Short mmCIF file of C-alpha atoms in Angstrom, two decimals:
data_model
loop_
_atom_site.label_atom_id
_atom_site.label_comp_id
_atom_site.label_asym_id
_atom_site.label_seq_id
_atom_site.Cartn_x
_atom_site.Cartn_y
_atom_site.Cartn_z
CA UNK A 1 143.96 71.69 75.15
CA UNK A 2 141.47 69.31 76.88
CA UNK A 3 138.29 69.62 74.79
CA UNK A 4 136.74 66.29 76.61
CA UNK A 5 133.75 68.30 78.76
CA UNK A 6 132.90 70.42 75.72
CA UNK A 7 132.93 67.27 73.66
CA UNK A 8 131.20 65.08 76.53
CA UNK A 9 128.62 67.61 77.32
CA UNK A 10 127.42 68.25 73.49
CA UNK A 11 127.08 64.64 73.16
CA UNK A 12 125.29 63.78 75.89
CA UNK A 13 122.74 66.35 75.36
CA UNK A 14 122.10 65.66 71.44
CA UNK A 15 121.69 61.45 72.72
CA UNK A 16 119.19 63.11 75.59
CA UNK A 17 117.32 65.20 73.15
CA UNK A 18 116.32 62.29 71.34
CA UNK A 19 114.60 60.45 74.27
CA UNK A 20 111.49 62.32 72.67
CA UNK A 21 109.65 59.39 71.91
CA UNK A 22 110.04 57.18 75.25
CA UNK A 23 106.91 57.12 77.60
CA UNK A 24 107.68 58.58 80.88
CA UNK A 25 111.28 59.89 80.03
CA UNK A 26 110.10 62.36 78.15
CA UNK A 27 108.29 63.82 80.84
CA UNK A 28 112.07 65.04 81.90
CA UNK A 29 113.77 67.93 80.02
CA UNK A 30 117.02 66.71 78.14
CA UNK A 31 118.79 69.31 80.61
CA UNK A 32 117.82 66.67 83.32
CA UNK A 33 118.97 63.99 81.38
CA UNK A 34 122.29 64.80 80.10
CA UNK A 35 123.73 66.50 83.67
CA UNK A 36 122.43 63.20 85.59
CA UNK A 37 123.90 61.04 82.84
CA UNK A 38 127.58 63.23 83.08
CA UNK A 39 127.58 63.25 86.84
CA UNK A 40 126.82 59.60 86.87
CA UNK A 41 130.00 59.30 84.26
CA UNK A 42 132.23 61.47 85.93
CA UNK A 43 131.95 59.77 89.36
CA UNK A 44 132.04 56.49 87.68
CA UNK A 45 135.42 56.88 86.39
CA UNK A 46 136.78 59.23 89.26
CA UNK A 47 136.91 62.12 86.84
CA UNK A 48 137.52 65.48 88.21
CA UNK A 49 135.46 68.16 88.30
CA UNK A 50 138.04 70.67 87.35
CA UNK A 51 138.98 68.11 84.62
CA UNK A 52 135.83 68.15 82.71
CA UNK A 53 135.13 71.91 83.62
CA UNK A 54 137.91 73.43 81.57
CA UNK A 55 136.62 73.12 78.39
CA UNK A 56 132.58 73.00 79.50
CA UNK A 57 133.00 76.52 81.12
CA UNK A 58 132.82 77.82 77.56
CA UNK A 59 129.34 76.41 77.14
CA UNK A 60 128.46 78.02 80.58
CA UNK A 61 129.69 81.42 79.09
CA UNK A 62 127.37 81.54 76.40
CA UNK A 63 124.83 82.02 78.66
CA UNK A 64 125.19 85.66 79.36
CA UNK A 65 124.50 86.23 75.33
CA UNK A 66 121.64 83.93 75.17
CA UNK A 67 120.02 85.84 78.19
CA UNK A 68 120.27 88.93 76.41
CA UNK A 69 119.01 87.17 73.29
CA UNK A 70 115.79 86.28 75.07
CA UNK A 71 114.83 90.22 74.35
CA UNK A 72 114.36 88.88 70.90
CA UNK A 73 110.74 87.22 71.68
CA UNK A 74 109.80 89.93 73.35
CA UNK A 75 110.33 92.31 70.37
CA UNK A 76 108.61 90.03 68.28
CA UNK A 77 105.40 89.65 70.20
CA UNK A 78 105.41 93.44 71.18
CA UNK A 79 101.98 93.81 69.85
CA UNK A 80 100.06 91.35 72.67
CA UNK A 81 101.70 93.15 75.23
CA UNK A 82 99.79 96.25 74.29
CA UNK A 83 96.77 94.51 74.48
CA UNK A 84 94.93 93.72 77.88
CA UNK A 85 97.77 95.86 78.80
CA UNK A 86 97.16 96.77 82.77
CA UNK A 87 96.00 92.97 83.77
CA UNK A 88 98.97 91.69 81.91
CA UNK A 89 101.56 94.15 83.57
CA UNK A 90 99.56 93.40 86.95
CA UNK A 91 99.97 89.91 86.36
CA UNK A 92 103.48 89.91 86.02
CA UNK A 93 104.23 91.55 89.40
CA UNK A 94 101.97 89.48 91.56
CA UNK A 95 103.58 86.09 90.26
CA UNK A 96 106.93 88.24 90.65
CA UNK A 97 105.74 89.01 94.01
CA UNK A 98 104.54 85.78 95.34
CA UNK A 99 107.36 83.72 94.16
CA UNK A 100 110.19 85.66 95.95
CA UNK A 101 107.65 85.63 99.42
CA UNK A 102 106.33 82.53 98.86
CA UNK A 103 109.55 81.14 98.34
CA UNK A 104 111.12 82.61 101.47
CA UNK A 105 108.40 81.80 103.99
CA UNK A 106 108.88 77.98 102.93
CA UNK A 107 112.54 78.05 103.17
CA UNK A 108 111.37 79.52 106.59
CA UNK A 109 109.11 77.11 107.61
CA UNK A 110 111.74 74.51 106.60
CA UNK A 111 114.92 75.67 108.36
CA UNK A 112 117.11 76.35 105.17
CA UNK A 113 120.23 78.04 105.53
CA UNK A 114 120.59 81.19 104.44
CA UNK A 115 122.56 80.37 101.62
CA UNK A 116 119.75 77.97 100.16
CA UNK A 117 117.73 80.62 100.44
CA UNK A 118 119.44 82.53 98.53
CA UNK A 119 119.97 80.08 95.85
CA UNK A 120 116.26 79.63 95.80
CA UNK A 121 114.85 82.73 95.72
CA UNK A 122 114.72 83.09 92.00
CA UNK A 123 113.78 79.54 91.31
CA UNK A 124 110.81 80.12 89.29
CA UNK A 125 113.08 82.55 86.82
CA UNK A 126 114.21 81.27 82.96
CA UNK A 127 117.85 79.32 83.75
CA UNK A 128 120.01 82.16 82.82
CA UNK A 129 118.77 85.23 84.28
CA UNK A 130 118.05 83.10 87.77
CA UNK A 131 121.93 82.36 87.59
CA UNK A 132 122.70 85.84 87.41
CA UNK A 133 120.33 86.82 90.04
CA UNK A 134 121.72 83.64 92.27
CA UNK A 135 125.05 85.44 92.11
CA UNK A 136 124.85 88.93 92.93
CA UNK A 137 122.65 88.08 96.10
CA UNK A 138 125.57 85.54 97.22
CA UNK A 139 123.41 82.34 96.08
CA UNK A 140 125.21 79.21 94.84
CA UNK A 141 124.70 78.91 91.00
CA UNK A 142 125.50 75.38 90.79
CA UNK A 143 122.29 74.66 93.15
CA UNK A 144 120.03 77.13 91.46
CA UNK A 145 120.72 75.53 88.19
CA UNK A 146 119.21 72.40 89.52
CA UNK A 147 116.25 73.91 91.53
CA UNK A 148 115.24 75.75 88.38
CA UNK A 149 114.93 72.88 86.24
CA UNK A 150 113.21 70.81 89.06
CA UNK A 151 110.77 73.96 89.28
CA UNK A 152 109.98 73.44 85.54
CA UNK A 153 109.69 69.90 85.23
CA UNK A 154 107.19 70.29 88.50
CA UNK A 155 105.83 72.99 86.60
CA UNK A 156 105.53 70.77 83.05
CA UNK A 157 104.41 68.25 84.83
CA UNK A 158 101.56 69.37 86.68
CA UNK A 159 100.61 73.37 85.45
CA UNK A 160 97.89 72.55 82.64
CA UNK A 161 96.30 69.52 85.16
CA UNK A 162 96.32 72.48 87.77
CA UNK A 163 95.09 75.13 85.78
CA UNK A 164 92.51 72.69 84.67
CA UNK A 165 91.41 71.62 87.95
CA UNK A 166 90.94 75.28 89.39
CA UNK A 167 88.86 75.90 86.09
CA UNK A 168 91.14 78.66 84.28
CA UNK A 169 90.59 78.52 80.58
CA UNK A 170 91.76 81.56 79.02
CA UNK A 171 94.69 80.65 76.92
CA UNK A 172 96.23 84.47 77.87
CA UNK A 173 96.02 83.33 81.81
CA UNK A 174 97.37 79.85 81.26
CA UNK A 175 100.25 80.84 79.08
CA UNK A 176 101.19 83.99 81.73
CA UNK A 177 101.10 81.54 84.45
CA UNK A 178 103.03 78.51 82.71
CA UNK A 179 105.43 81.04 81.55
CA UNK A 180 105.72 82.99 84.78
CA UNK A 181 106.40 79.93 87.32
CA UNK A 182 107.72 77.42 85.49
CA UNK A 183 109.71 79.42 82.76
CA UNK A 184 111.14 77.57 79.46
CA UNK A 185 110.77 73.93 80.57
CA UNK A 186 106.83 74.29 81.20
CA UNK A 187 106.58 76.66 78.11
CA UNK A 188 107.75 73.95 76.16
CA UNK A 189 104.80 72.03 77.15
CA UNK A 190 101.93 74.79 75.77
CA UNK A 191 103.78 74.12 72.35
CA UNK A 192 102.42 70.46 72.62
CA UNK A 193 98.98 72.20 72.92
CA UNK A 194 99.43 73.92 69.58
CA UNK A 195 98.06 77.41 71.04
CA UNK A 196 99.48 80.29 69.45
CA UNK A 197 98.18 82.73 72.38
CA UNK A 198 99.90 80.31 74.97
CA UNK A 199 103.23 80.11 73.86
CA UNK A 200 103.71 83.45 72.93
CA UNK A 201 102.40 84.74 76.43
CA UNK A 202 104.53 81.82 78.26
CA UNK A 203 107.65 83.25 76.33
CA UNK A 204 107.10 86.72 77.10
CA UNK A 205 105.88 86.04 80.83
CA UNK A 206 109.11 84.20 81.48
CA UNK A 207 111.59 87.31 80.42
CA UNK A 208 109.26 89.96 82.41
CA UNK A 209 109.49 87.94 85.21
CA UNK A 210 112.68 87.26 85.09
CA UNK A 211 113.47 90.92 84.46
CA UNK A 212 111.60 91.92 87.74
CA UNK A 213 112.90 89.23 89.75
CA UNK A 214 116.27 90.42 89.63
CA UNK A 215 114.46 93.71 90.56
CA UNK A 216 112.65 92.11 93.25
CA UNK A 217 114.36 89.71 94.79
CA UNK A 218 117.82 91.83 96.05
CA UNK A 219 115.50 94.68 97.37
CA UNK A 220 113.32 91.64 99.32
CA UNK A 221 116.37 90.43 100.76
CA UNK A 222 117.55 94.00 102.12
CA UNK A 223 114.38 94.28 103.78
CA UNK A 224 114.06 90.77 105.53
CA UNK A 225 118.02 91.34 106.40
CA UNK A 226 117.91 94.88 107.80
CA UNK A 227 113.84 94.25 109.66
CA UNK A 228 115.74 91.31 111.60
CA UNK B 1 129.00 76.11 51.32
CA UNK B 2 128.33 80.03 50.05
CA UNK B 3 124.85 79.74 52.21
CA UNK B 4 126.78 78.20 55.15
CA UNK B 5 129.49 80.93 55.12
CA UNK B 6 126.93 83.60 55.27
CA UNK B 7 124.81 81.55 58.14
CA UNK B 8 127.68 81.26 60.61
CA UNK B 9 129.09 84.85 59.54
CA UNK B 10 125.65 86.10 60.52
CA UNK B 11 125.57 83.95 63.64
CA UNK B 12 129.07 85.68 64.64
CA UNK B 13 127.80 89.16 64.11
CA UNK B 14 125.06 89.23 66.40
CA UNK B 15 127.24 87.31 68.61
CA UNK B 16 129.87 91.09 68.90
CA UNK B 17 126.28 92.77 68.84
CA UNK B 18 124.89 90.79 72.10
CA UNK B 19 128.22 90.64 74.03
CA UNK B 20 128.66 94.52 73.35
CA UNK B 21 125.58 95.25 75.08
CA UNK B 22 127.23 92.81 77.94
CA UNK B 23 130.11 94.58 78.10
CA UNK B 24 128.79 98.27 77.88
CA UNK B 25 126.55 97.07 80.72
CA UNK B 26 129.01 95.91 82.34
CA UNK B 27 130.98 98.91 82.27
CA UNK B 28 127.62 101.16 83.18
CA UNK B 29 126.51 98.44 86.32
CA UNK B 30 130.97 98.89 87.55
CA UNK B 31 130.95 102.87 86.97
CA UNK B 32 127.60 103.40 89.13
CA UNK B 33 127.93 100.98 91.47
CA UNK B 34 124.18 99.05 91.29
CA UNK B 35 123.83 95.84 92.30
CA UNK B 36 121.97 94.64 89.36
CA UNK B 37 123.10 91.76 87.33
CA UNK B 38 124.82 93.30 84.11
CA UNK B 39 123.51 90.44 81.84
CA UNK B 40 120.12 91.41 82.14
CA UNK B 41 120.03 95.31 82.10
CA UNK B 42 122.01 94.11 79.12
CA UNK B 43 118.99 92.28 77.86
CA UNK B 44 116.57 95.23 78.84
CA UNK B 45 118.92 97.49 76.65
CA UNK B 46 119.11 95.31 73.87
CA UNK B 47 115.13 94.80 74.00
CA UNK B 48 114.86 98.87 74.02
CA UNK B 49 117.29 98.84 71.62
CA UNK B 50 115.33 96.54 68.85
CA UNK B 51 111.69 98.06 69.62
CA UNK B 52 113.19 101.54 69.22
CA UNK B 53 114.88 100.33 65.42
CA UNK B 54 118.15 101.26 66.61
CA UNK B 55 119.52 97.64 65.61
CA UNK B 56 118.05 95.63 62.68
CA UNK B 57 115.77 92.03 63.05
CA UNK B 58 117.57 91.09 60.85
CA UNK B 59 121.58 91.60 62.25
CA UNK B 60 120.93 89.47 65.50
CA UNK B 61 117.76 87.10 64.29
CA UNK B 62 120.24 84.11 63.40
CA UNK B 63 122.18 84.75 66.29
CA UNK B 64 119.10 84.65 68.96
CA UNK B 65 117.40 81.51 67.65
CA UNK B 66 120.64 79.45 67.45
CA UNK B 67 121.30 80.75 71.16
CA UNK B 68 117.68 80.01 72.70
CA UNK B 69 117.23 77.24 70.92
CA UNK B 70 120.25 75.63 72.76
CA UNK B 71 120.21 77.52 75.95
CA UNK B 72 118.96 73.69 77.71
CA UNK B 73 122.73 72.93 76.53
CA UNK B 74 124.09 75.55 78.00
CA UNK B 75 122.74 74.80 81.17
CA UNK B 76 124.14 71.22 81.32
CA UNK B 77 127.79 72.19 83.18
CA UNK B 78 126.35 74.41 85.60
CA UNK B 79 123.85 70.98 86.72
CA UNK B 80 126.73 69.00 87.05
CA UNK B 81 128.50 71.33 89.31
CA UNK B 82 126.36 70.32 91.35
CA UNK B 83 128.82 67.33 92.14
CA UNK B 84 130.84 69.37 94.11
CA UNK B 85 127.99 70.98 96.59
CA UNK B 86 126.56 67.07 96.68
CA UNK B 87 126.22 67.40 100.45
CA UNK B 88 124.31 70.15 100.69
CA UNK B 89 121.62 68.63 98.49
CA UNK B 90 121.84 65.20 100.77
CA UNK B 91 121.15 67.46 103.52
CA UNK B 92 118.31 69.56 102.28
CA UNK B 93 116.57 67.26 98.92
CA UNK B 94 113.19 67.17 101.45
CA UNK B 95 112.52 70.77 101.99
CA UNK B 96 114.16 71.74 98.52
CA UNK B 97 111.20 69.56 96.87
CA UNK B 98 108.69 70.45 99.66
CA UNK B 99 109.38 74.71 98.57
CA UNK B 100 109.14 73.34 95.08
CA UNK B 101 105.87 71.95 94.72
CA UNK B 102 104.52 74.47 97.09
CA UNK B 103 105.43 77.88 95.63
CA UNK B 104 104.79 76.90 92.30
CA UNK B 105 101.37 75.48 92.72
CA UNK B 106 101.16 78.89 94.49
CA UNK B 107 102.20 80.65 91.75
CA UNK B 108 100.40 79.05 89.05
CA UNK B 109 97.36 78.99 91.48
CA UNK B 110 97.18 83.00 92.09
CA UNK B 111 98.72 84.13 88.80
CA UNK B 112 96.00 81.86 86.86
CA UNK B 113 93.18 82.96 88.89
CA UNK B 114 94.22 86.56 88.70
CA UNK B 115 94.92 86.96 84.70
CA UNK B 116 91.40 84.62 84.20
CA UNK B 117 89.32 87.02 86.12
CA UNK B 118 90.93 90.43 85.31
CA UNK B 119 89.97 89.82 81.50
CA UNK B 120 86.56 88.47 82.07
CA UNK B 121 86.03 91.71 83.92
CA UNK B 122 87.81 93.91 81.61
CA UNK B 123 85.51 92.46 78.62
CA UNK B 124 82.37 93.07 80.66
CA UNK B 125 83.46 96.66 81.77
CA UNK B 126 83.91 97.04 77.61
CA UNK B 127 80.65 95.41 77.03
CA UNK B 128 78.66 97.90 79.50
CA UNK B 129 80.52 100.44 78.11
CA UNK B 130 79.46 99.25 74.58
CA UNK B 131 76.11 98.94 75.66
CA UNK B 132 75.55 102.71 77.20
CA UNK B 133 77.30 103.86 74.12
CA UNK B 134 74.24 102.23 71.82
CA UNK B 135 72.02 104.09 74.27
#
């Protein structure tokens, strides 16, 4: 048995993982890091794909129990859903909403193929659940893996100086937005702000949304596909 | 070693517990014919499931921070896939970043704005309401 990706791809991540401390690099998620790193490896030394793929694909399977482990934060943090409940809930939906439209009437503007498109639409979703959605509405997950984490490094990046600029304070709203459009890369960046409120909102927001994506997103589809 | 045992004998029990809920959704997403992704009406099951009591914190808790914790890891395969549908990024990296930075500044924008007002109003609805109460 061929255990070189499995091997390969463990390594590279724990050495990415502990770019912590480097200015600027850090800015990148070790996600980033590691599949640049492999690609640049594996076309370096003409490896195969299929090659390295054997053994990885079991990494790749143990993301269907870690998306149903994300109801785990949820149940924990139970109790600040019932609070503020309605704007919360409302919340939710309208950055569920706007991401699937907003989303498509870029792809629009920009003459993707349909395909993209449907690769895209559930960018903004936690990595697992938008892989999911990316394959029941004929998406490629290969290319929504990437666009999610490039939608949370953007998100990481740039959410708190944004938030900031347009004056939003409340650590409930930051946290729902952080979590809600740039999932668990930009949550990870409320931790560095040491706000309880934040990352417990950003780590809820992400699984609701992601939840009603998968809701949202087919039905969206339907409609654009059956009003042409 | 006895600690370790138990750690990794935990981990592999609410491993069974979170691919059963796969499976059985699985089987329930086949039977009626939905078009829903089974892995996540498996995770709205499973979050039912836990608020309701019907499984214990404490059978899956090991298993669900050892997952999430590396979930980045899991991720890394499906990014370099990405090898193989190269030329359809070369084509498109413009708009792809362009829809990027858009829709989530949108996002963040709207969803900020939204959440920031709705509870400023909500705690000066409570505060009028407070008010005519002292009345």
């Amino acid at each position: 048995m061929n255990l070189f990706g499995l091997i390969s791809t463990v390594l590279y991540f724990k050495l990415a993982q502990r770019t912590k401390r480097i200015p600027f690099v850090n800015t990148f998620p070790p996600t980033m890091l590691a599949g640049l790193a492999l690609i640049l490896t594996l076309e370096l030394f003409k490896i195969d794909f299929n090659l390295y793929n054997e053994s990885a694909m079991y990494l790749t399977f143990l993301l269907v129990p870690s998306t149903i482990a994300l109801g785990y934060p949820v149940y924990k943090n139970i109790e600040l859903l019932k609070k503020n409940k309605r704007i919360i809930y409302n919340a939710f939906i309208l950055a569920t909403i706007f991401a699937v439209i907003s989303t498509y009437v870029f792809a629009k503007i920009c003459h993707c193929n349909i395909d993209i498109i449907e690769s895209m639409l559930p960018k903004s979703v936690t990595a697992p659940i938008a892989v999911e959605i990316s394959k029941k509405i004929g998406g490629i997950p290969e290319l929504t893996a990437c666009v999610v984490v490039l939608t949370g490094v953007f998100g990481a990046m740039f959410g708190h100086k944004i938030l900031k600029f347009i004056k939003v304070k409340n650590d409930i709203a930051i946290g729902l937005s952080i979590g809600a459009a740039s999932h668990i890369i930009g949550t990870s960046k409320c931790v560095e702000t040491n706000r309880e409120k934040q990352i417990v909102m950003a780590s809820v927001a992400l699984v609701i949304v992601g939840v009603l994506t998968a809701i949202v997103a087919p039905l969206f589809l339907f409609l654009v596909k059956h009003l042409n | 070693m006895k600690k370790y045992l138990r750690e990794f004998w935990n981990f592999i029990l609410g491993l069974i517990i979170l691919l059963a809920f796969y499976y059985s959704s699985n089987l329930i997403i086949n039977t009626l014919h939905i078009p829903f992704p089974p892995a996540i009406l498996g995770l709205i099951l499973f979050s039912i499931a836990l608020i309701q009591g019907i499984i214990k914190e404490k059978w899956i808790k090991t298993t669900c921070e050892i997952l999430i914790n590396n979930m980045a890891m899991f991720l890394v395969p499906l990014f370099c896939g990405l090898i193989v549908y190269k030329s359809i990024l070369a084509k498109n990296w413009l708009a792809i970043f362009i829809i990027i930075f858009a829709t989530t500044t949108i996002v963040i924008v709207l969803t900020g704005l939204f959440t920031e007002w709705g509870i400023k109003l909500l705690r000066l609805n409570r505060l009028k309401s407070f008010e005519r109460e002292e009345k």
